[in-house]
C-alpha cells in the first residue's frame, strides 16, 4: 500500500523538504492463477461470482502536501483467471460473473496535494488471460445477468481532487492478452449481456475542477496478438447483447478544471482482434458490437486550456467482427469499429476554451471491420454499421455531445 500517511516514524520526524517520497519496486517471476468452477441447479436467488489473477499491485493516496512516487513493476509470468459456471434448470435471481486478469496495476489518488509520478510497468512475454463462461443448453435465467471478462497487461489509474498531477508514465508489454466471455441459455426473459475486454497498456487519469495535469506518457505493445471475444446465446431472449473491445495502447485523460498538458507516444506491432457474437431463435432486442484499436488517446478538459503533443505508430493488423444470427424477433443492432490510430482532444466551448495540438500518426497495418447479420424469420428493425479507419484525429472546443 502506498500512502503518505504511512511513512515511517523516522521519516515523519524528519520529512524531506520537498514532501513525501515513495519508492516502489515489484518483480513477479512466477505464474499467477485463479480458477473457479460452479455447478448450480435450480437456484432460487442470485448467483454472484468474482475472480481475479494479478501479478503486481500497488495503490495509495496523499492528502494535502506533496508526494513523489517512483514505481517500477515487472511481470514475467502468466496471469490467468477462469470462471466456469454451469446453471441447469431455473435460476430466479440475477447472475453476475466477473473475471479479471492483469500483469501490473498501479492506482494513486491525490486530495489537495501535488502528485509527481514516475511510473514504469513492464510485462515480458507470458500470457494475460481472463475467461468467464456461464450457463447450459437448458439454463433458464429468469432475472437475466451480466457476464464480464477483462484482461489488461499494464494499468495505471490516477485520480486528483484539488490537486496537480504531473510526471511520466511508461508502459511496455510483449505479453499475449486474451479475454473471453460467454452465456449459453435456453430462456432469458430479462436483460442479459456479455462484455469482454482485452487491453495491453491502459492509462486513466481523472481530476476535478480545481486540478490540473501535466503528464508525459509512453506505451509500447510488442506481443504477437491481443484478442477479445464475447458470445451471448439463447433460444429465447428478451434483451441480449455481446460486446467486445480489444486495444493495444489506450490512454484516457480528463480534467474538470485547470490546464491539461499531455505528451503522448504510442507504438504497436501486435495483431488486434475483437469479435462479438449474439445468437437467438426468438428475441426482443439483440445487439452485437465489437471495437478494435491499435493506439487510442483521449484528452479532455472542461475548462479553458488543453495542450496535446501526440505521436502514434502502428504496424500491427486490426480485425473486428460483429455477428448476429436469429430467426424471429423485434430489434437487431450490429456494429463493428476498427481503427489503427485514434486521438481525440477537446476543451470547454462555454468558457472560451483554447486547444493546441501537434499530431503525428502513421499506420502501416491492415484495418478491417465486418458486421454480419442473419435473420431467417421476421423482425421489426435491423441497424448495422461497419467502420474501418487507418488514422483518425478529432480536435474540438466543445464537450462530447454538444
mmCIF file of C-alpha atoms in Angstrom:
data_model
loop_
_atom_site.group_PDB
_atom_site.id
_atom_site.type_symbol
_atom_site.label_atom_id
_atom_site.label_comp_id
_atom_site.label_asym_id
_atom_site.label_seq_id
_atom_site.Cartn_x
_atom_site.Cartn_y
_atom_site.Cartn_z
ATOM 1 C CA UNK A 1 0.000 0.000 0.000
ATOM 2 C CA UNK A 2 1.433 3.413 -0.955
ATOM 3 C CA UNK A 3 0.170 6.163 1.328
ATOM 4 C CA UNK A 4 1.595 9.468 2.510
ATOM 5 C CA UNK A 5 0.218 8.780 5.986
ATOM 6 C CA UNK A 6 2.124 5.501 6.096
ATOM 7 C CA UNK A 7 5.666 6.876 6.169
ATOM 8 C CA UNK A 8 7.997 5.511 8.789
ATOM 9 C CA UNK A 9 8.267 7.119 12.230
ATOM 10 C CA UNK A 10 11.760 8.370 11.444
ATOM 11 C CA UNK A 11 10.656 9.968 8.199
ATOM 12 C CA UNK A 12 7.706 11.553 9.980
ATOM 13 C CA UNK A 13 10.099 13.183 12.460
ATOM 14 C CA UNK A 14 12.372 14.407 9.660
ATOM 15 C CA UNK A 15 10.290 14.802 6.497
ATOM 16 C CA UNK A 16 12.111 15.684 3.258
ATOM 17 C CA UNK A 17 11.910 19.312 2.214
ATOM 18 C CA UNK A 18 10.035 18.539 -0.990
ATOM 19 C CA UNK A 19 7.420 16.299 0.619
ATOM 20 C CA UNK A 20 6.951 12.567 0.932
ATOM 21 C CA UNK A 21 8.867 10.212 -1.362
ATOM 22 C CA UNK A 22 7.650 6.688 -2.055
ATOM 23 C CA UNK A 23 9.859 4.170 -3.858
ATOM 24 C CA UNK A 24 8.091 1.060 -5.100
ATOM 25 C CA UNK A 25 9.805 -1.834 -6.881
ATOM 26 C CA UNK A 26 7.967 -5.071 -7.656
ATOM 27 C CA UNK A 27 9.150 -8.106 -9.618
ATOM 28 C CA UNK A 28 6.907 -11.120 -10.295
ATOM 29 C CA UNK A 29 8.711 -14.074 -11.868
ATOM 30 C CA UNK A 30 6.208 -16.920 -11.455
ATOM 31 C CA UNK A 31 2.712 -17.572 -12.766
ATOM 32 C CA UNK A 32 -0.463 -16.391 -11.041
ATOM 33 C CA UNK A 33 -3.618 -18.455 -11.473
ATOM 34 C CA UNK A 34 -7.187 -18.128 -10.164
ATOM 35 C CA UNK A 35 -9.881 -20.633 -11.121
ATOM 36 C CA UNK A 36 -13.483 -21.258 -10.112
ATOM 37 C CA UNK A 37 -15.929 -23.959 -11.158
ATOM 38 C CA UNK A 38 -19.575 -23.946 -10.075
ATOM 39 C CA UNK A 39 -22.401 -26.334 -10.859
ATOM 40 C CA UNK A 40 -25.783 -24.915 -9.791
ATOM 41 C CA UNK A 41 -29.217 -26.497 -10.332
ATOM 42 C CA UNK A 42 -32.456 -24.512 -9.830
ATOM 43 C CA UNK A 43 -31.129 -21.534 -7.891
ATOM 44 C CA UNK A 44 -33.811 -19.507 -6.090
ATOM 45 C CA UNK A 45 -31.700 -16.370 -5.648
ATOM 46 C CA UNK A 46 -28.792 -14.500 -7.163
ATOM 47 C CA UNK A 47 -25.596 -16.100 -8.400
ATOM 48 C CA UNK A 48 -22.607 -13.783 -7.975
ATOM 49 C CA UNK A 49 -19.031 -14.823 -8.718
ATOM 50 C CA UNK A 50 -15.832 -12.778 -8.920
ATOM 51 C CA UNK A 51 -12.333 -13.949 -9.725
ATOM 52 C CA UNK A 52 -9.004 -12.259 -10.405
ATOM 53 C CA UNK A 53 -5.348 -13.027 -11.032
ATOM 54 C CA UNK A 54 -2.818 -10.187 -10.805
ATOM 55 C CA UNK A 55 0.963 -10.142 -10.892
ATOM 56 C CA UNK A 56 1.897 -6.840 -9.199
ATOM 57 C CA UNK A 57 -0.386 -4.353 -7.471
ATOM 58 C CA UNK A 58 0.292 -1.072 -5.663
ATOM 59 C CA UNK A 59 -2.132 1.611 -4.522
ATOM 60 C CA UNK A 60 -2.221 4.623 -2.251
ATOM 61 C CA UNK A 61 -3.272 8.188 -1.642
ATOM 62 C CA UNK A 62 -1.918 11.538 -0.465
ATOM 63 C CA UNK A 63 -3.906 14.145 1.455
ATOM 64 C CA UNK A 64 -2.536 17.714 1.393
ATOM 65 C CA UNK A 65 1.143 18.448 1.000
ATOM 66 C CA UNK A 66 3.077 16.831 -1.814
ATOM 67 C CA UNK A 67 4.276 13.367 -2.769
ATOM 68 C CA UNK A 68 6.742 11.915 -5.260
ATOM 69 C CA UNK A 69 6.073 8.325 -6.299
ATOM 70 C CA UNK A 70 8.673 6.325 -8.160
ATOM 71 C CA UNK A 71 7.280 2.947 -9.122
ATOM 72 C CA UNK A 72 8.828 0.140 -11.169
ATOM 73 C CA UNK A 73 6.747 -3.000 -11.735
ATOM 74 C CA UNK A 74 7.827 -6.021 -13.794
ATOM 75 C CA UNK A 75 5.732 -9.097 -14.574
ATOM 76 C CA UNK A 76 7.475 -12.069 -16.216
ATOM 77 C CA UNK A 77 4.989 -14.883 -15.602
ATOM 78 C CA UNK A 78 1.455 -15.704 -16.729
ATOM 79 C CA UNK A 79 -1.660 -14.257 -15.106
ATOM 80 C CA UNK A 80 -4.653 -16.487 -15.856
ATOM 81 C CA UNK A 81 -8.134 -16.254 -14.332
ATOM 82 C CA UNK A 82 -11.026 -18.569 -15.252
ATOM 83 C CA UNK A 83 -14.634 -18.850 -14.134
ATOM 84 C CA UNK A 84 -16.866 -21.705 -15.314
ATOM 85 C CA UNK A 85 -20.461 -21.695 -14.078
ATOM 86 C CA UNK A 86 -22.924 -24.392 -15.117
ATOM 87 C CA UNK A 87 -26.512 -23.314 -14.428
ATOM 88 C CA UNK A 88 -29.045 -26.072 -15.017
ATOM 89 C CA UNK A 89 -32.795 -25.568 -14.826
ATOM 90 C CA UNK A 90 -34.229 -22.340 -13.376
ATOM 91 C CA UNK A 91 -32.171 -19.511 -11.904
ATOM 92 C CA UNK A 92 -34.552 -16.979 -10.350
ATOM 93 C CA UNK A 93 -32.010 -14.346 -9.275
ATOM 94 C CA UNK A 94 -29.676 -12.143 -11.270
ATOM 95 C CA UNK A 95 -26.457 -13.768 -12.465
ATOM 96 C CA UNK A 96 -23.321 -11.643 -12.094
ATOM 97 C CA UNK A 97 -19.988 -13.170 -13.062
ATOM 98 C CA UNK A 98 -16.782 -11.158 -13.493
ATOM 99 C CA UNK A 99 -13.249 -12.405 -14.147
ATOM 100 C CA UNK A 100 -10.157 -10.196 -14.308
ATOM 101 C CA UNK A 101 -6.515 -10.838 -15.157
ATOM 102 C CA UNK A 102 -3.644 -8.375 -15.054
ATOM 103 C CA UNK A 103 0.114 -8.102 -15.138
ATOM 104 C CA UNK A 104 0.858 -4.794 -13.363
ATOM 105 C CA UNK A 105 -1.532 -2.422 -11.588
ATOM 106 C CA UNK A 106 -0.861 0.981 -10.023
ATOM 107 C CA UNK A 107 -3.541 3.277 -8.574
ATOM 108 C CA UNK A 108 -2.816 6.625 -6.919
ATOM 109 C CA UNK A 109 -5.141 9.351 -5.611
ATOM 110 C CA UNK A 110 -4.294 12.914 -4.578
ATOM 111 C CA UNK A 111 -6.510 15.189 -2.450
ATOM 112 C CA UNK A 112 -5.457 18.808 -2.084
ATOM 113 C CA UNK A 113 -1.909 17.839 -2.998
ATOM 114 C CA UNK A 114 0.844 17.915 -5.564
ATOM 115 C CA UNK A 115 1.439 14.463 -7.003
ATOM 116 C CA UNK A 116 4.563 13.759 -9.048
ATOM 117 C CA UNK A 117 4.584 10.338 -10.643
ATOM 118 C CA UNK A 118 7.447 8.408 -12.225
ATOM 119 C CA UNK A 119 5.910 5.045 -13.127
ATOM 120 C CA UNK A 120 7.315 2.208 -15.229
ATOM 121 C CA UNK A 121 5.447 -1.021 -15.970
ATOM 122 C CA UNK A 122 6.863 -3.936 -17.950
ATOM 123 C CA UNK A 123 5.232 -7.241 -18.855
ATOM 124 C CA UNK A 124 7.604 -9.692 -20.532
ATOM 125 C CA UNK A 125 6.318 -12.466 -22.786
ATOM 126 C CA UNK A 126 3.792 -14.537 -20.826
ATOM 127 C CA UNK A 127 0.015 -14.715 -21.093
ATOM 128 C CA UNK A 128 -2.581 -12.405 -19.552
ATOM 129 C CA UNK A 129 -5.922 -14.206 -19.887
ATOM 130 C CA UNK A 130 -9.439 -13.898 -18.417
ATOM 131 C CA UNK A 131 -12.296 -16.305 -19.209
ATOM 132 C CA UNK A 132 -15.897 -16.327 -17.965
ATOM 133 C CA UNK A 133 -18.374 -18.965 -19.147
ATOM 134 C CA UNK A 134 -21.929 -19.134 -17.797
ATOM 135 C CA UNK A 135 -24.977 -21.289 -18.416
ATOM 136 C CA UNK A 136 -26.034 -24.520 -20.055
ATOM 137 C CA UNK A 137 -28.147 -25.514 -23.043
ATOM 138 C CA UNK A 138 -31.206 -25.857 -20.756
ATOM 139 C CA UNK A 139 -30.437 -22.906 -18.464
ATOM 140 C CA UNK A 140 -33.331 -20.548 -17.787
ATOM 141 C CA UNK A 141 -32.072 -17.233 -16.401
ATOM 142 C CA UNK A 142 -35.305 -15.576 -15.272
ATOM 143 C CA UNK A 143 -33.723 -12.367 -13.921
ATOM 144 C CA UNK A 144 -31.030 -12.019 -16.582
ATOM 145 C CA UNK A 145 -27.435 -11.272 -15.801
ATOM 146 C CA UNK A 146 -24.112 -9.670 -16.614
ATOM 147 C CA UNK A 147 -21.043 -11.654 -17.620
ATOM 148 C CA UNK A 148 -17.671 -9.942 -17.860
ATOM 149 C CA UNK A 149 -14.092 -10.862 -18.725
ATOM 150 C CA UNK A 150 -11.251 -8.339 -18.603
ATOM 151 C CA UNK A 151 -7.546 -8.891 -19.330
ATOM 152 C CA UNK A 152 -5.127 -5.944 -19.079
ATOM 153 C CA UNK A 153 -1.354 -6.284 -19.183
ATOM 154 C CA UNK A 154 -0.425 -2.908 -17.598
ATOM 155 C CA UNK A 155 -2.726 -0.448 -15.811
ATOM 156 C CA UNK A 156 -2.122 2.971 -14.265
ATOM 157 C CA UNK A 157 -5.102 4.773 -12.706
ATOM 158 C CA UNK A 158 -4.750 8.255 -11.206
ATOM 159 C CA UNK A 159 -7.320 10.497 -9.525
ATOM 160 C CA UNK A 160 -6.829 14.104 -8.469
ATOM 161 C CA UNK A 161 -9.081 16.295 -6.344
ATOM 162 C CA UNK A 162 -7.955 19.908 -5.979
ATOM 163 C CA UNK A 163 -4.533 18.646 -6.978
ATOM 164 C CA UNK A 164 -1.798 18.953 -9.577
ATOM 165 C CA UNK A 165 -0.865 15.651 -11.220
ATOM 166 C CA UNK A 166 2.424 15.632 -13.119
ATOM 167 C CA UNK A 167 5.203 13.296 -14.178
ATOM 168 C CA UNK A 168 5.841 10.404 -16.560
ATOM 169 C CA UNK A 169 4.225 7.022 -17.206
ATOM 170 C CA UNK A 170 5.999 4.353 -19.265
ATOM 171 C CA UNK A 171 4.341 1.050 -20.164
ATOM 172 C CA UNK A 172 5.753 -1.801 -22.232
ATOM 173 C CA UNK A 173 4.411 -5.291 -22.898
ATOM 174 C CA UNK A 174 5.310 -8.273 -25.061
ATOM 175 C CA UNK A 175 2.616 -10.481 -23.488
ATOM 176 C CA UNK A 176 -0.282 -12.190 -25.214
ATOM 177 C CA UNK A 177 -3.527 -10.690 -23.922
ATOM 178 C CA UNK A 178 -6.833 -12.565 -24.253
ATOM 179 C CA UNK A 179 -10.354 -12.262 -22.857
ATOM 180 C CA UNK A 180 -13.371 -14.469 -23.482
ATOM 181 C CA UNK A 181 -16.917 -14.207 -22.136
ATOM 182 C CA UNK A 182 -19.903 -16.432 -22.962
ATOM 183 C CA UNK A 183 -23.527 -17.040 -21.990
ATOM 184 C CA UNK A 184 -25.354 -20.160 -23.126
ATOM 185 C CA UNK A 185 -29.038 -20.467 -22.222
ATOM 186 C CA UNK A 186 -32.451 -21.685 -23.218
ATOM 187 C CA UNK A 187 -34.536 -18.778 -21.943
ATOM 188 C CA UNK A 188 -33.723 -15.262 -20.647
ATOM 189 C CA UNK A 189 -36.846 -13.102 -20.043
ATOM 190 C CA UNK A 190 -34.747 -10.119 -18.869
ATOM 191 C CA UNK A 191 -31.692 -8.097 -19.805
ATOM 192 C CA UNK A 192 -28.506 -10.117 -20.229
ATOM 193 C CA UNK A 193 -25.110 -9.007 -21.509
ATOM 194 C CA UNK A 194 -21.619 -10.358 -22.114
ATOM 195 C CA UNK A 195 -18.753 -7.862 -22.025
ATOM 196 C CA UNK A 196 -15.205 -8.831 -22.961
ATOM 197 C CA UNK A 197 -12.203 -6.503 -22.823
ATOM 198 C CA UNK A 198 -8.549 -7.067 -23.728
ATOM 199 C CA UNK A 199 -6.046 -4.210 -23.376
ATOM 200 C CA UNK A 200 -2.273 -4.307 -23.383
ATOM 201 C CA UNK A 201 -1.466 -0.890 -21.866
ATOM 202 C CA UNK A 202 -4.104 1.236 -20.127
ATOM 203 C CA UNK A 203 -3.791 4.671 -18.534
ATOM 204 C CA UNK A 204 -6.709 6.540 -16.928
ATOM 205 C CA UNK A 205 -6.258 9.960 -15.292
ATOM 206 C CA UNK A 206 -9.256 11.822 -13.885
ATOM 207 C CA UNK A 207 -9.186 15.097 -11.944
ATOM 208 C CA UNK A 208 -11.808 17.562 -10.713
ATOM 209 C CA UNK A 209 -12.471 21.259 -11.358
ATOM 210 C CA UNK A 210 -9.740 22.609 -9.090
ATOM 211 C CA UNK A 211 -6.992 20.431 -10.505
ATOM 212 C CA UNK A 212 -4.505 20.282 -13.353
ATOM 213 C CA UNK A 213 -2.474 17.739 -15.326
ATOM 214 C CA UNK A 214 0.986 17.807 -16.859
ATOM 215 C CA UNK A 215 1.927 14.302 -17.991
ATOM 216 C CA UNK A 216 4.221 12.551 -20.435
ATOM 217 C CA UNK A 217 3.186 9.024 -21.362
ATOM 218 C CA UNK A 218 4.791 6.302 -23.486
ATOM 219 C CA UNK A 219 3.132 2.989 -24.352
ATOM 220 C CA UNK A 220 4.619 0.049 -26.259
ATOM 221 C CA UNK A 221 2.902 -3.187 -27.306
ATOM 222 C CA UNK A 222 5.123 -5.913 -28.845
ATOM 223 C CA UNK A 223 3.182 -9.148 -28.213
ATOM 224 C CA UNK A 224 2.011 -11.293 -31.122
ATOM 225 C CA UNK A 225 -1.701 -10.705 -30.537
ATOM 226 C CA UNK A 226 -4.460 -9.155 -28.429
ATOM 227 C CA UNK A 227 -7.840 -10.846 -28.615
ATOM 228 C CA UNK A 228 -11.261 -10.176 -27.109
ATOM 229 C CA UNK A 229 -14.313 -12.378 -27.691
ATOM 230 C CA UNK A 230 -17.873 -12.049 -26.408
ATOM 231 C CA UNK A 231 -20.582 -14.625 -27.142
ATOM 232 C CA UNK A 232 -24.212 -14.359 -25.984
ATOM 233 C CA UNK A 233 -26.560 -17.207 -26.934
ATOM 234 C CA UNK A 234 -30.170 -18.080 -26.074
ATOM 235 C CA UNK A 235 -33.108 -19.939 -27.528
ATOM 236 C CA UNK A 236 -35.484 -17.188 -26.384
ATOM 237 C CA UNK A 237 -34.113 -13.857 -25.124
ATOM 238 C CA UNK A 238 -35.823 -10.581 -24.337
ATOM 239 C CA UNK A 239 -32.762 -8.270 -24.308
ATOM 240 C CA UNK A 240 -29.457 -9.909 -25.212
ATOM 241 C CA UNK A 241 -26.094 -8.302 -26.011
ATOM 242 C CA UNK A 242 -22.472 -9.275 -26.705
ATOM 243 C CA UNK A 243 -19.839 -6.519 -26.587
ATOM 244 C CA UNK A 244 -16.105 -6.990 -27.233
ATOM 245 C CA UNK A 245 -13.240 -4.481 -27.158
ATOM 246 C CA UNK A 246 -9.571 -5.073 -27.921
ATOM 247 C CA UNK A 247 -6.939 -2.335 -27.702
ATOM 248 C CA UNK A 248 -3.159 -2.357 -27.737
ATOM 249 C CA UNK A 249 -2.488 1.076 -26.189
ATOM 250 C CA UNK A 250 -5.172 3.152 -24.501
ATOM 251 C CA UNK A 251 -4.895 6.424 -22.585
ATOM 252 C CA UNK A 252 -7.845 8.473 -21.305
ATOM 253 C CA UNK A 253 -7.114 11.767 -19.546
ATOM 254 C CA UNK A 254 -9.913 14.007 -18.299
ATOM 255 C CA UNK A 255 -9.974 17.122 -16.150
ATOM 256 C CA UNK A 256 -12.828 19.277 -14.850
ATOM 257 C CA UNK A 257 -10.793 22.454 -14.447
ATOM 258 C CA UNK A 258 -7.363 23.991 -14.793
ATOM 259 C CA UNK A 259 -4.907 23.135 -17.545
ATOM 260 C CA UNK A 260 -4.209 19.801 -19.205
ATOM 261 C CA UNK A 261 -0.816 19.346 -20.873
ATOM 262 C CA UNK A 262 -0.127 15.946 -22.429
ATOM 263 C CA UNK A 263 2.786 14.486 -24.385
ATOM 264 C CA UNK A 264 1.908 11.012 -25.658
ATOM 265 C CA UNK A 265 3.848 8.408 -27.646
ATOM 266 C CA UNK A 266 2.024 5.163 -28.507
ATOM 267 C CA UNK A 267 3.517 2.355 -30.621
ATOM 268 C CA UNK A 268 2.043 -1.024 -31.506
ATOM 269 C CA UNK A 269 3.189 -4.024 -33.535
ATOM 270 C CA UNK A 270 0.685 -6.567 -32.111
ATOM 271 C CA UNK A 271 -2.237 -8.036 -34.016
ATOM 272 C CA UNK A 272 -5.521 -6.797 -32.521
ATOM 273 C CA UNK A 273 -8.740 -8.803 -32.832
ATOM 274 C CA UNK A 274 -12.219 -8.197 -31.396
ATOM 275 C CA UNK A 275 -15.205 -10.467 -32.014
ATOM 276 C CA UNK A 276 -18.795 -10.223 -30.757
ATOM 277 C CA UNK A 277 -21.402 -12.926 -31.451
ATOM 278 C CA UNK A 278 -25.082 -12.912 -30.469
ATOM 279 C CA UNK A 279 -27.486 -15.714 -31.383
ATOM 280 C CA UNK A 280 -31.170 -16.205 -30.507
ATOM 281 C CA UNK A 281 -34.017 -18.080 -32.104
ATOM 282 C CA UNK A 282 -36.652 -15.719 -30.649
ATOM 283 C CA UNK A 283 -35.676 -12.287 -29.346
ATOM 284 C CA UNK A 284 -36.977 -8.904 -28.305
ATOM 285 C CA UNK A 285 -33.809 -6.853 -28.625
ATOM 286 C CA UNK A 286 -30.433 -8.207 -29.709
ATOM 287 C CA UNK A 287 -27.053 -6.493 -30.012
ATOM 288 C CA UNK A 288 -23.574 -7.454 -31.175
ATOM 289 C CA UNK A 289 -20.874 -4.803 -31.006
ATOM 290 C CA UNK A 290 -17.098 -5.055 -31.393
ATOM 291 C CA UNK A 291 -14.345 -2.444 -31.418
ATOM 292 C CA UNK A 292 -10.629 -2.834 -32.054
ATOM 293 C CA UNK A 293 -7.885 -0.203 -31.875
ATOM 294 C CA UNK A 294 -4.114 -0.284 -32.040
ATOM 295 C CA UNK A 295 -3.464 3.129 -30.445
ATOM 296 C CA UNK A 296 -6.176 5.172 -28.734
ATOM 297 C CA UNK A 297 -5.763 8.526 -26.939
ATOM 298 C CA UNK A 298 -8.458 10.784 -25.478
ATOM 299 C CA UNK A 299 -7.636 14.082 -23.748
ATOM 300 C CA UNK A 300 -10.426 16.321 -22.485
ATOM 301 C CA UNK A 301 -10.815 19.340 -20.249
ATOM 302 C CA UNK A 302 -13.999 21.035 -19.074
ATOM 303 C CA UNK A 303 -12.016 24.245 -18.793
ATOM 304 C CA UNK A 304 -10.005 26.622 -20.911
ATOM 305 C CA UNK A 305 -6.625 25.109 -21.748
ATOM 306 C CA UNK A 306 -5.610 21.848 -23.459
ATOM 307 C CA UNK A 307 -2.214 21.135 -24.993
ATOM 308 C CA UNK A 308 -1.539 17.835 -26.784
ATOM 309 C CA UNK A 309 1.647 16.568 -28.406
ATOM 310 C CA UNK A 310 0.694 13.184 -29.869
ATOM 311 C CA UNK A 311 2.678 10.546 -31.748
ATOM 312 C CA UNK A 312 1.143 7.209 -32.774
ATOM 313 C CA UNK A 313 2.739 4.445 -34.831
ATOM 314 C CA UNK A 314 1.070 1.139 -35.719
ATOM 315 C CA UNK A 315 2.382 -1.757 -37.777
ATOM 316 C CA UNK A 316 0.012 -4.442 -36.444
ATOM 317 C CA UNK A 317 -3.248 -5.525 -38.045
ATOM 318 C CA UNK A 318 -6.662 -4.721 -36.578
ATOM 319 C CA UNK A 319 -9.501 -7.177 -37.280
ATOM 320 C CA UNK A 320 -13.024 -6.626 -35.935
ATOM 321 C CA UNK A 321 -16.086 -8.827 -36.498
ATOM 322 C CA UNK A 322 -19.614 -8.434 -35.087
ATOM 323 C CA UNK A 323 -22.203 -11.118 -35.859
ATOM 324 C CA UNK A 324 -25.869 -11.701 -35.125
ATOM 325 C CA UNK A 325 -27.908 -14.747 -36.133
ATOM 326 C CA UNK A 326 -31.581 -15.235 -35.252
ATOM 327 C CA UNK A 327 -34.997 -16.267 -36.507
ATOM 328 C CA UNK A 328 -37.967 -14.299 -35.179
ATOM 329 C CA UNK A 329 -37.874 -11.113 -33.129
ATOM 330 C CA UNK A 330 -38.043 -7.358 -32.976
ATOM 331 C CA UNK A 331 -34.918 -5.159 -32.983
ATOM 332 C CA UNK A 332 -31.350 -6.005 -34.007
ATOM 333 C CA UNK A 333 -28.246 -3.811 -33.688
ATOM 334 C CA UNK A 334 -24.876 -4.903 -35.093
ATOM 335 C CA UNK A 335 -21.753 -2.725 -35.150
ATOM 336 C CA UNK A 336 -18.053 -3.176 -35.895
ATOM 337 C CA UNK A 337 -15.458 -0.397 -35.498
ATOM 338 C CA UNK A 338 -11.762 -0.789 -36.267
ATOM 339 C CA UNK A 339 -9.031 1.871 -36.160
ATOM 340 C CA UNK A 340 -5.272 1.876 -36.414
ATOM 341 C CA UNK A 341 -4.534 5.177 -34.648
ATOM 342 C CA UNK A 342 -7.096 7.374 -32.921
ATOM 343 C CA UNK A 343 -6.765 10.637 -30.984
ATOM 344 C CA UNK A 344 -9.489 12.886 -29.585
ATOM 345 C CA UNK A 345 -8.895 16.208 -27.830
ATOM 346 C CA UNK A 346 -11.401 18.747 -26.593
ATOM 347 C CA UNK A 347 -11.780 21.796 -24.371
ATOM 348 C CA UNK A 348 -14.793 23.650 -22.947
ATOM 349 C CA UNK A 349 -16.843 25.580 -25.508
ATOM 350 C CA UNK A 350 -18.730 27.680 -22.951
ATOM 351 C CA UNK A 351 -15.633 29.187 -21.325
ATOM 352 C CA UNK A 352 -13.633 30.350 -24.384
ATOM 353 C CA UNK A 353 -11.587 27.182 -24.389
ATOM 354 C CA UNK A 354 -8.167 27.012 -26.020
ATOM 355 C CA UNK A 355 -6.765 23.855 -27.591
ATOM 356 C CA UNK A 356 -3.294 23.427 -29.057
ATOM 357 C CA UNK A 357 -2.446 20.133 -30.743
ATOM 358 C CA UNK A 358 0.543 18.656 -32.581
ATOM 359 C CA UNK A 359 -0.363 15.291 -34.081
ATOM 360 C CA UNK A 360 1.658 12.653 -35.954
ATOM 361 C CA UNK A 361 0.021 9.352 -36.900
ATOM 362 C CA UNK A 362 1.476 6.538 -39.008
ATOM 363 C CA UNK A 363 -0.372 3.300 -39.755
ATOM 364 C CA UNK A 364 1.019 0.506 -41.929
ATOM 365 C CA UNK A 365 -1.150 -2.349 -40.630
ATOM 366 C CA UNK A 366 -4.302 -3.682 -42.263
ATOM 367 C CA UNK A 367 -7.543 -2.490 -40.654
ATOM 368 C CA UNK A 368 -10.780 -4.462 -41.140
ATOM 369 C CA UNK A 369 -14.313 -4.142 -39.749
ATOM 370 C CA UNK A 370 -17.074 -6.618 -40.680
ATOM 371 C CA UNK A 371 -20.690 -6.729 -39.495
ATOM 372 C CA UNK A 372 -22.668 -9.916 -40.250
ATOM 373 C CA UNK A 373 -26.434 -10.083 -39.726
ATOM 374 C CA UNK A 374 -28.684 -13.061 -40.449
ATOM 375 C CA UNK A 375 -32.440 -13.059 -39.783
ATOM 376 C CA UNK A 376 -34.137 -16.162 -41.175
ATOM 377 C CA UNK A 377 -37.669 -15.331 -39.968
ATOM 378 C CA UNK A 378 -39.361 -11.985 -39.339
ATOM 379 C CA UNK A 379 -38.447 -8.970 -37.244
ATOM 380 C CA UNK A 380 -39.135 -5.244 -36.819
ATOM 381 C CA UNK A 381 -35.831 -3.443 -37.392
ATOM 382 C CA UNK A 382 -32.198 -4.046 -38.232
ATOM 383 C CA UNK A 383 -29.494 -1.410 -37.708
ATOM 384 C CA UNK A 384 -25.948 -2.302 -38.771
ATOM 385 C CA UNK A 385 -22.687 -0.472 -39.310
ATOM 386 C CA UNK A 386 -19.063 -1.298 -40.073
ATOM 387 C CA UNK A 387 -16.328 1.351 -39.934
ATOM 388 C CA UNK A 388 -12.621 0.889 -40.591
ATOM 389 C CA UNK A 389 -10.141 3.803 -40.366
ATOM 390 C CA UNK A 390 -6.366 3.856 -40.599
ATOM 391 C CA UNK A 391 -5.766 7.169 -38.791
ATOM 392 C CA UNK A 392 -8.443 9.196 -37.012
ATOM 393 C CA UNK A 393 -7.944 12.574 -35.332
ATOM 394 C CA UNK A 394 -10.621 14.782 -33.793
ATOM 395 C CA UNK A 395 -9.945 18.077 -32.014
ATOM 396 C CA UNK A 396 -12.686 20.449 -30.947
ATOM 397 C CA UNK A 397 -13.605 23.085 -28.418
ATOM 398 C CA UNK A 398 -16.742 21.519 -27.019
ATOM 399 C CA UNK A 399 -18.000 18.863 -24.673
ATOM 400 C CA UNK A 400 -18.817 15.465 -26.208
ATOM 401 C CA UNK A 401 -22.442 15.516 -27.287
ATOM 402 C CA UNK A 402 -22.569 19.289 -27.842
#
